[in-house]
GROMACS .gro file of C-alpha atoms in nm:
model
  219
    1MET     CA    1  -0.057  -6.213  -0.858
    2LYS     CA    2  -0.264  -6.016  -1.106
    3VAL     CA    3  -0.299  -5.728  -0.843
    4LEU     CA    4   0.043  -5.725  -0.850
    5LEU     CA    5   0.098  -5.696  -1.185
    6LEU     CA    6  -0.192  -5.458  -1.254
    7ALA     CA    7  -0.027  -5.217  -0.985
    8GLY     CA    8   0.299  -5.263  -1.169
    9LEU     CA    9   0.209  -5.133  -1.483
   10GLY     CA   10   0.008  -4.863  -1.346
   11ALA     CA   11   0.344  -4.719  -1.184
   12LEU     CA   12   0.517  -4.751  -1.530
   13PHE     CA   13   0.251  -4.554  -1.677
   14PHE     CA   14   0.216  -4.296  -1.429
   15ALA     CA   15   0.583  -4.254  -1.390
   16TYR     CA   16   0.588  -4.193  -1.757
   17TYR     CA   17   0.374  -3.962  -1.802
   18TRP     CA   18   0.459  -3.752  -1.497
   19ASP     CA   19   0.827  -3.715  -1.627
   20ASP     CA   20   0.759  -3.356  -1.774
   21ASN     CA   21   1.076  -3.211  -1.879
   22PHE     CA   22   0.885  -2.952  -2.134
   23ASP     CA   23   0.999  -2.591  -2.105
   24SER     CA   24   0.814  -2.334  -2.299
   25ALA     CA   25   1.079  -2.076  -2.311
   26SER     CA   26   1.281  -2.314  -2.495
   27LEU     CA   27   1.042  -2.241  -2.793
   28GLN     CA   28   1.068  -1.869  -2.791
   29GLY     CA   29   1.260  -1.771  -3.112
   30ALA     CA   30   1.207  -2.108  -3.256
   31ARG     CA   31   1.176  -2.144  -3.614
   32VAL     CA   32   0.879  -2.366  -3.718
   33LEU     CA   33   0.739  -2.464  -4.036
   34LEU     CA   34   0.388  -2.553  -4.022
   35THR     CA   35   0.188  -2.746  -4.267
   36GLY     CA   36  -0.136  -2.802  -4.287
   37ALA     CA   37  -0.229  -2.452  -4.090
   38SER     CA   38  -0.588  -2.404  -4.177
   39VAL     CA   39  -0.759  -2.660  -4.023
   40GLY     CA   40  -0.800  -2.859  -3.724
   41VAL     CA   41  -0.469  -2.976  -3.498
   42GLY     CA   42  -0.255  -2.776  -3.745
   43GLU     CA   43  -0.472  -2.465  -3.670
   44GLU     CA   44  -0.420  -2.525  -3.289
   45LEU     CA   45  -0.075  -2.593  -3.341
   46ALA     CA   46  -0.018  -2.221  -3.523
   47TYR     CA   47  -0.194  -2.072  -3.225
   48HIS     CA   48   0.017  -2.235  -2.966
   49TYR     CA   49   0.360  -2.193  -3.158
   50ALA     CA   50   0.246  -1.808  -3.189
   51ARG     CA   51   0.188  -1.735  -2.825
   52LEU     CA   52   0.490  -1.899  -2.733
   53GLY     CA   53   0.719  -1.677  -2.927
   54SER     CA   54   0.794  -1.908  -3.225
   55HIS     CA   55   0.862  -1.781  -3.572
   56LEU     CA   56   0.634  -1.929  -3.807
   57VAL     CA   57   0.632  -2.066  -4.159
   58LEU     CA   58   0.284  -2.130  -4.237
   59THR     CA   59   0.104  -2.351  -4.524
   60ALA     CA   60  -0.228  -2.433  -4.595
   61HIS     CA   61  -0.493  -2.616  -4.789
   62THR     CA   62  -0.856  -2.592  -4.880
   63GLU     CA   63  -1.080  -2.914  -4.721
   64ALA     CA   64  -1.111  -3.011  -5.091
   65LEU     CA   65  -0.701  -3.030  -5.173
   66LEU     CA   66  -0.643  -3.179  -4.819
   67GLN     CA   67  -0.838  -3.511  -4.938
   68LYS     CA   68  -0.581  -3.566  -5.227
   69VAL     CA   69  -0.275  -3.505  -5.007
   70ASN     CA   70  -0.125  -3.883  -4.935
   71PHE     CA   71   0.181  -4.067  -4.809
   72LEU     CA   72   0.419  -3.947  -5.100
   73SER     CA   73   0.369  -3.580  -5.002
   74TYR     CA   74   0.541  -3.680  -4.675
   75VAL     CA   75   0.828  -3.817  -4.810
   76GLN     CA   76   0.918  -3.591  -5.036
   77LEU     CA   77   0.830  -3.288  -4.799
   78THR     CA   78   1.098  -3.458  -4.537
   79SER     CA   79   1.352  -3.527  -4.832
   80LEU     CA   80   1.368  -3.181  -4.906
   81ALA     CA   81   1.397  -3.061  -4.545
   82LEU     CA   82   1.642  -3.309  -4.437
   83PRO     CA   83   1.975  -3.145  -4.519
   84SER     CA   84   1.891  -2.821  -4.370
   85LEU     CA   85   1.714  -3.035  -4.035
   86THR     CA   86   2.044  -3.192  -4.001
   87ASP     CA   87   2.291  -2.898  -4.017
   88SER     CA   88   2.043  -2.729  -3.791
   89LYS     CA   89   2.008  -3.089  -3.562
   90GLY     CA   90   1.623  -3.012  -3.604
   91SER     CA   91   1.327  -3.223  -3.520
   92LEU     CA   92   1.056  -3.341  -3.752
   93VAL     CA   93   0.687  -3.384  -3.597
   94VAL     CA   94   0.431  -3.600  -3.791
   95VAL     CA   95   0.080  -3.599  -3.663
   96SER     CA   96  -0.046  -3.910  -3.725
   97SER     CA   97  -0.326  -4.148  -3.606
   98LEU     CA   98  -0.447  -4.462  -3.377
   99LEU     CA   99  -0.541  -4.609  -3.701
  100GLY     CA  100  -0.157  -4.589  -3.826
  101ARG     CA  101  -0.092  -4.859  -3.521
  102VAL     CA  102  -0.436  -5.024  -3.439
  103PRO     CA  103  -0.652  -5.116  -3.761
  104THR     CA  104  -1.056  -5.082  -3.751
  105SER     CA  105  -1.362  -5.097  -3.958
  106PHE     CA  106  -1.462  -4.885  -4.195
  107SER     CA  107  -1.113  -4.721  -4.273
  108SER     CA  108  -0.899  -4.918  -4.488
  109PRO     CA  109  -0.753  -4.687  -4.712
  110TYR     CA  110  -0.703  -4.404  -4.413
  111SER     CA  111  -0.580  -4.657  -4.170
  112ALA     CA  112  -0.328  -4.808  -4.458
  113ALA     CA  113  -0.177  -4.423  -4.532
  114LYS     CA  114  -0.126  -4.391  -4.178
  115PHE     CA  115   0.037  -4.749  -4.141
  116ALA     CA  116   0.268  -4.621  -4.444
  117LEU     CA  117   0.359  -4.313  -4.232
  118ASN     CA  118   0.433  -4.479  -3.921
  119SER     CA  119   0.688  -4.705  -4.091
  120PHE     CA  120   0.845  -4.485  -4.332
  121PHE     CA  121   0.947  -4.238  -4.033
  122GLY     CA  122   1.002  -4.543  -3.799
  123SER     CA  123   1.255  -4.627  -4.072
  124LEU     CA  124   1.418  -4.338  -4.075
  125ARG     CA  125   1.458  -4.278  -3.721
  126ARG     CA  126   1.672  -4.585  -3.727
  127GLU     CA  127   1.861  -4.479  -4.020
  128LEU     CA  128   1.961  -4.146  -3.873
  129ASP     CA  129   2.050  -4.305  -3.541
  130VAL     CA  130   2.313  -4.518  -3.728
  131GLN     CA  131   2.474  -4.236  -3.901
  132ASP     CA  132   2.463  -4.025  -3.604
  133VAL     CA  133   2.255  -3.783  -3.774
  134HIS     CA  134   2.091  -3.562  -3.446
  135VAL     CA  135   1.736  -3.521  -3.627
  136ALA     CA  136   1.456  -3.581  -3.370
  137ILE     CA  137   1.151  -3.735  -3.515
  138THR     CA  138   0.809  -3.721  -3.308
  139MET     CA  139   0.545  -3.951  -3.401
  140CYS     CA  140   0.191  -3.824  -3.262
  141VAL     CA  141  -0.081  -4.063  -3.243
  142LEU     CA  142  -0.409  -3.860  -3.196
  143GLY     CA  143  -0.763  -3.942  -3.194
  144LEU     CA  144  -1.071  -3.769  -3.323
  145ARG     CA  145  -1.051  -3.410  -3.356
  146ASP     CA  146  -1.342  -3.186  -3.246
  147ARG     CA  147  -1.363  -3.043  -3.603
  148ALA     CA  148  -1.681  -3.061  -3.757
  149SER     CA  149  -1.565  -3.201  -4.082
  150ALA     CA  150  -1.425  -3.494  -3.882
  151ALA     CA  151  -1.707  -3.568  -3.681
  152GLU     CA  152  -1.928  -3.581  -3.990
  153GLY     CA  153  -1.700  -3.826  -4.147
  154VAL     CA  154  -1.785  -4.116  -3.878
  155ARG     CA  155  -2.139  -3.972  -3.802
  156GLY     CA  156  -2.329  -4.293  -3.714
  157VAL     CA  157  -2.054  -4.533  -3.725
  158THR     CA  158  -1.843  -4.493  -3.402
  159ARG     CA  159  -1.929  -4.422  -3.100
  160ALA     CA  160  -1.560  -4.246  -3.015
  161LYS     CA  161  -1.587  -3.906  -2.869
  162ALA     CA  162  -1.399  -3.610  -3.057
  163ALA     CA  163  -1.079  -3.512  -2.838
  164PRO     CA  164  -1.033  -3.101  -2.763
  165GLY     CA  165  -0.823  -3.028  -3.031
  166PRO     CA  166  -0.636  -2.717  -2.843
  167LYS     CA  167  -0.519  -2.978  -2.578
  168ALA     CA  168  -0.437  -3.236  -2.854
  169ALA     CA  169  -0.212  -2.949  -3.027
  170LEU     CA  170  -0.013  -2.868  -2.682
  171ALA     CA  171   0.050  -3.207  -2.619
  172VAL     CA  172   0.184  -3.241  -2.945
  173ILE     CA  173   0.412  -2.896  -2.906
  174ARG     CA  174   0.537  -3.079  -2.550
  175GLY     CA  175   0.648  -3.373  -2.714
  176SER     CA  176   0.848  -3.156  -2.998
  177ALA     CA  177   0.964  -2.932  -2.762
  178THR     CA  178   1.123  -3.215  -2.544
  179ARG     CA  179   1.223  -3.410  -2.877
  180ALA     CA  180   0.997  -3.727  -2.753
  181SER     CA  181   1.009  -4.022  -2.967
  182GLY     CA  182   0.623  -4.047  -2.954
  183VAL     CA  183   0.308  -3.862  -2.839
  184PHE     CA  184  -0.050  -4.035  -2.731
  185TYR     CA  185  -0.309  -3.814  -2.689
  186PRO     CA  186  -0.547  -3.936  -2.524
  187TRP     CA  187  -0.284  -4.087  -2.311
  188ARG     CA  188  -0.502  -4.406  -2.329
  189PHE     CA  189  -0.408  -4.457  -2.675
  190HIS     CA  190  -0.066  -4.578  -2.571
  191LEU     CA  191  -0.218  -4.846  -2.364
  192LEU     CA  192  -0.425  -4.975  -2.653
  193CYS     CA  193  -0.110  -4.989  -2.881
  194LEU     CA  194   0.046  -5.166  -2.610
  195LEU     CA  195  -0.253  -5.422  -2.568
  196ARG     CA  196  -0.258  -5.498  -2.989
  197GLY     CA  197   0.073  -5.690  -2.933
  198TRP     CA  198  -0.120  -5.897  -2.698
  199MET     CA  199  -0.452  -5.940  -2.926
  200PRO     CA  200  -0.347  -5.859  -3.264
  201GLN     CA  201  -0.667  -6.010  -3.348
  202PRO     CA  202  -0.984  -5.890  -3.147
  203ARG     CA  203  -1.284  -6.057  -3.116
  204ALA     CA  204  -1.551  -5.927  -3.297
  205TRP     CA  205  -1.752  -5.848  -3.026
  206PHE     CA  206  -1.520  -5.630  -2.875
  207ILE     CA  207  -1.456  -5.450  -3.198
  208ARG     CA  208  -1.839  -5.364  -3.184
  209GLN     CA  209  -1.824  -5.187  -2.881
  210GLU     CA  210  -1.695  -4.861  -3.060
  211LEU     CA  211  -1.903  -4.899  -3.370
  212ASN     CA  212  -2.272  -4.825  -3.420
  213ILE     CA  213  -2.348  -5.158  -3.594
  214THR     CA  214  -2.537  -5.480  -3.530
  215THR     CA  215  -2.509  -5.824  -3.604
  216PRO     CA  216  -2.790  -5.958  -3.878
  217ALA     CA  217  -3.051  -6.185  -3.698
  218ALA     CA  218  -3.008  -6.584  -3.723
  219ALA     CA  219  -3.228  -6.709  -4.013
   0.00000   0.00000   0.00000
């Protein structure tokens, strides 16, 4: 029975990720407003969109200012853009994190902000649906990017490896172009999010497998 269940789950995931209706030509001439384009995934997104022939409007901050940007900035920008997006039946692409779906140790402020982000856009999607407003919202759950600053921020704490920035950016673009409700990169993050529903309180020993910490010796 267990073998059949695992085989069925594997087939479902294979079918989900094999179904690919992304057409790069659909982005030729598309109008794209891209925030945070100076570093990380934002920078890689700008490169990809430019190669695909999209018309870009880029905004960027210094690394210091990026640390001060919070949840309210997403809400304000969305509120300002929503009337235009409604008229054009456009789409919103929100780059979030696995920590906005699965909490982990030593990241409380960051994780709280990302959970708020997912809740806000999840609620907004439902509000738009019931009002028959055809604005797509794509939530992107990404892992640690291969930026020096990101790696430095978790050095000595986690064993998790960084994901390649260009590939993560391309996954975001594909999800946006197909108006997908969610993007997970790496793909296994989708499985982790599903597992959280089955195991909301993982044992401490399981969590430690991703962390460079040890339990204190018994007295």
